[in-house]
Short mmCIF file of C-alpha atoms in Angstrom, two decimals:
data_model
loop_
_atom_site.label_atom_id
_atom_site.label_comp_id
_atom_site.label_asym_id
_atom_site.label_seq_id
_atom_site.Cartn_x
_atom_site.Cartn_y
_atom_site.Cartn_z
CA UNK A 82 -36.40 -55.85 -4.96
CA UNK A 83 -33.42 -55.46 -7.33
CA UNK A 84 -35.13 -55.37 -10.57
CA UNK A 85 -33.27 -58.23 -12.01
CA UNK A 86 -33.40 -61.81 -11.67
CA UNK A 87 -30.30 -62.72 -12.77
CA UNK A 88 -28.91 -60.06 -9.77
CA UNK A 89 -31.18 -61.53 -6.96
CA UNK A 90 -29.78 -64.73 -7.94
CA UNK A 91 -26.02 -63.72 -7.48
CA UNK A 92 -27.45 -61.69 -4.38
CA UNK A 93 -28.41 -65.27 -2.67
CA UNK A 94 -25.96 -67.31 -3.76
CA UNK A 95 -23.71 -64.37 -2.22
CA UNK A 96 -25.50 -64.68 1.06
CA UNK A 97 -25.24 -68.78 1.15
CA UNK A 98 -21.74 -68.33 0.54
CA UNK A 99 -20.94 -66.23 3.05
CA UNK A 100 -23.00 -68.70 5.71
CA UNK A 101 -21.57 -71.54 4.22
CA UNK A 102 -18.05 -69.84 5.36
CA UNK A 103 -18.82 -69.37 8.91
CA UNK A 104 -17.26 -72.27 11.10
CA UNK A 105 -19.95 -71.99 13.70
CA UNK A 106 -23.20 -70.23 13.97
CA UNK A 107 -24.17 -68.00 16.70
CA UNK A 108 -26.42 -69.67 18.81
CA UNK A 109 -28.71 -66.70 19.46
CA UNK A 110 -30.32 -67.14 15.80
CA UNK A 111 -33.83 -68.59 16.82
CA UNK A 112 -34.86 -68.51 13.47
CA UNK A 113 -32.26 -69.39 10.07
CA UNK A 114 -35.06 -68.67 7.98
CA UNK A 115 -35.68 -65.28 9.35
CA UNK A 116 -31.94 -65.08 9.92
CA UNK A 117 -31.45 -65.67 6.17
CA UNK A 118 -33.95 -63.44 5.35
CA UNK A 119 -32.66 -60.25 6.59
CA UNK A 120 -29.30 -61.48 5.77
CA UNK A 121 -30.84 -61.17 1.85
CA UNK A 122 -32.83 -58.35 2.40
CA UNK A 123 -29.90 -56.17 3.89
CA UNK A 124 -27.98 -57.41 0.86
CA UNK A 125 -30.18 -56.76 -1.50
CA UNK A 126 -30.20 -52.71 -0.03
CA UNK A 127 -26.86 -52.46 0.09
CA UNK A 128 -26.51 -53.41 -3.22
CA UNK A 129 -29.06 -50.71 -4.50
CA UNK A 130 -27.33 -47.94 -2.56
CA UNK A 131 -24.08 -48.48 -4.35
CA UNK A 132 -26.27 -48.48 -7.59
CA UNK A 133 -28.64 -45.54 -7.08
CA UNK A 134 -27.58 -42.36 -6.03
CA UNK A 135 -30.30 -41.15 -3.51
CA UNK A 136 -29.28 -37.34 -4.86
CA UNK A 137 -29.84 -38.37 -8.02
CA UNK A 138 -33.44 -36.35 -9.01
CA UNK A 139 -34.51 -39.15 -11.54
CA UNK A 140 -34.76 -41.99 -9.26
CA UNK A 141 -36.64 -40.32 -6.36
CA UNK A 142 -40.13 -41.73 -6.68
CA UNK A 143 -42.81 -39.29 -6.99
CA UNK A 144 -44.67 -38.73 -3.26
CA UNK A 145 -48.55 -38.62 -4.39
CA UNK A 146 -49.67 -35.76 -2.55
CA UNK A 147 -53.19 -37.43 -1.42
CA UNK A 148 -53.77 -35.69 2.16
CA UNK A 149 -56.32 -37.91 2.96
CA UNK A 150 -54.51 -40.52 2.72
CA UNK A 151 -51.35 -39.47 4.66
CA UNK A 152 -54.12 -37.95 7.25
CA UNK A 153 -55.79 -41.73 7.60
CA UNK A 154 -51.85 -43.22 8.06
CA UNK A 155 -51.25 -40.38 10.93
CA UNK A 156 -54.85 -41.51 12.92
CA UNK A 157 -53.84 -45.58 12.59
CA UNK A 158 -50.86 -45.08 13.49
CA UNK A 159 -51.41 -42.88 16.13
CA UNK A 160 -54.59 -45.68 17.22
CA UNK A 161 -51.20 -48.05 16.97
CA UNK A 162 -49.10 -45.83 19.83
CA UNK A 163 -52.08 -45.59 22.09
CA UNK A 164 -52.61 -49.26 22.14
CA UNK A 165 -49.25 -49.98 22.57
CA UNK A 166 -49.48 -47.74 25.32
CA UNK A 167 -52.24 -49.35 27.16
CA UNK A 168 -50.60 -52.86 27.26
CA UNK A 169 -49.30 -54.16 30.60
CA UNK A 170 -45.87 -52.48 31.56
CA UNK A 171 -43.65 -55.07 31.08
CA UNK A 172 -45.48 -56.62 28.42
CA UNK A 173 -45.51 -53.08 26.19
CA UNK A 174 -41.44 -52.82 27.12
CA UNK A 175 -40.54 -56.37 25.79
CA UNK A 176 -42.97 -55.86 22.73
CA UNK A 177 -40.88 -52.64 21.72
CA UNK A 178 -36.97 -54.06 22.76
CA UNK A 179 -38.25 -56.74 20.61
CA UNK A 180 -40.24 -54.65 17.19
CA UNK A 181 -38.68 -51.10 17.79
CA UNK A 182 -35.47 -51.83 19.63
CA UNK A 183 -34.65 -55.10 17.17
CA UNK A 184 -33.52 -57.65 19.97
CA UNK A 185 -33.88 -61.34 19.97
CA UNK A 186 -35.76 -63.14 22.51
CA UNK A 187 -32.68 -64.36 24.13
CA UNK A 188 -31.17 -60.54 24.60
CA UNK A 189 -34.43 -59.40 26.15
CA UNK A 190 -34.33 -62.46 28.85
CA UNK A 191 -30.59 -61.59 29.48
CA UNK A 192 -31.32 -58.43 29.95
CA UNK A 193 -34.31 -58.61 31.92
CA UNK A 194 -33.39 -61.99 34.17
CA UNK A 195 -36.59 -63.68 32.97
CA UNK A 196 -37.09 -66.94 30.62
CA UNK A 197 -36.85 -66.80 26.77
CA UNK A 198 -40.66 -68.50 27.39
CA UNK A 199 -41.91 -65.65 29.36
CA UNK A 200 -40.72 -62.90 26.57
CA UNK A 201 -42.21 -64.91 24.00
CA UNK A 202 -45.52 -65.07 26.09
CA UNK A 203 -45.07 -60.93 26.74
CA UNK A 204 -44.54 -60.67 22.47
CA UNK A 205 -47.52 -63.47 21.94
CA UNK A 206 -49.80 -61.25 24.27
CA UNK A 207 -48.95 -57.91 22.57
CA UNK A 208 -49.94 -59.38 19.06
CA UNK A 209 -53.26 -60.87 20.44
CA UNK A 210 -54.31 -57.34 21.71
CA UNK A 211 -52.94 -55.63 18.66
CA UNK A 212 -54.89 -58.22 16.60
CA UNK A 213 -57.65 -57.63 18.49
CA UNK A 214 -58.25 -53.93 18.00
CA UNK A 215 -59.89 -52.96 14.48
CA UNK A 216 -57.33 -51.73 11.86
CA UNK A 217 -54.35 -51.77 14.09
CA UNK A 218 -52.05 -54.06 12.39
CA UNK A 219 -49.48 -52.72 10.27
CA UNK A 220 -46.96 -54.67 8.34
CA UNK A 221 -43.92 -52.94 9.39
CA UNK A 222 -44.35 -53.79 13.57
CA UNK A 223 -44.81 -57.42 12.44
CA UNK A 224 -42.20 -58.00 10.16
#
């Protein structure tokens, strides 16, 4: 993502520091590995916006102008949306508090007054019907 080994290396051993640091850990990380993920990832983009102007006119990536293509995004995702929309009410709301909205499982079941097992069953369902429907998974909802 950075371009340079020798960067992502001082990027990670950055990000292990700074964990390694914290007396106690938040108990609302389900996941370290996802935690430490992001926790990378968002390191590795702040580090390329201090590098890389986004004014600057050389490093703006060309945008291939292939209408058909950008067309055939626009109709999945819009296939996406309306199957979203068709899942069960409080199965669609916890899907998107969890993919659009960001929360962890533990937020949503504050929130709501329901079990962290029941969200994950509402997010479990939401990706079996998504799943299920022919060219509806994109990367970005799952990630």
């Amino acid at each position: 993502m950075v371009g340079d080994i020798d960067t992502a290396e001082d990027i990670v051993m950055d990000c292990f520091l700074m964990l390694a640091e914290q007396p106690e850990r938040d108990e609302r990380i389900l996941s370290m590995k996802n935690y430490i993920y992001r926790m990378v990832r968002n390191a590795c983009i702040n580090h390329l916006g201090t590098k890389v102007s986004i004014t600057d006119p050389q490093h703006i990536p060309d945008i291939p102008d292939d209408e058909d293509d950008s067309r055939e995004r626009c109709e999945r995702e819009a296939r996406l949306w309306k199957e979203i929309d068709r899942l069960p009410r409080a199965c669609r709301d916890i899907f998107l508090m969890h993919k659009r909205d960001g929360l962890c499982h533990r937020d949503i079941a504050d929130r709501l007054g329901i079990s962290i097992k029941t969200v994950e069953a509402h997010i479990g369902h939401a990706y079996a019907v998504l799943r299920g429907k022919a060219g509806i998974i994109y990367a970005f909802i799952f990630l």
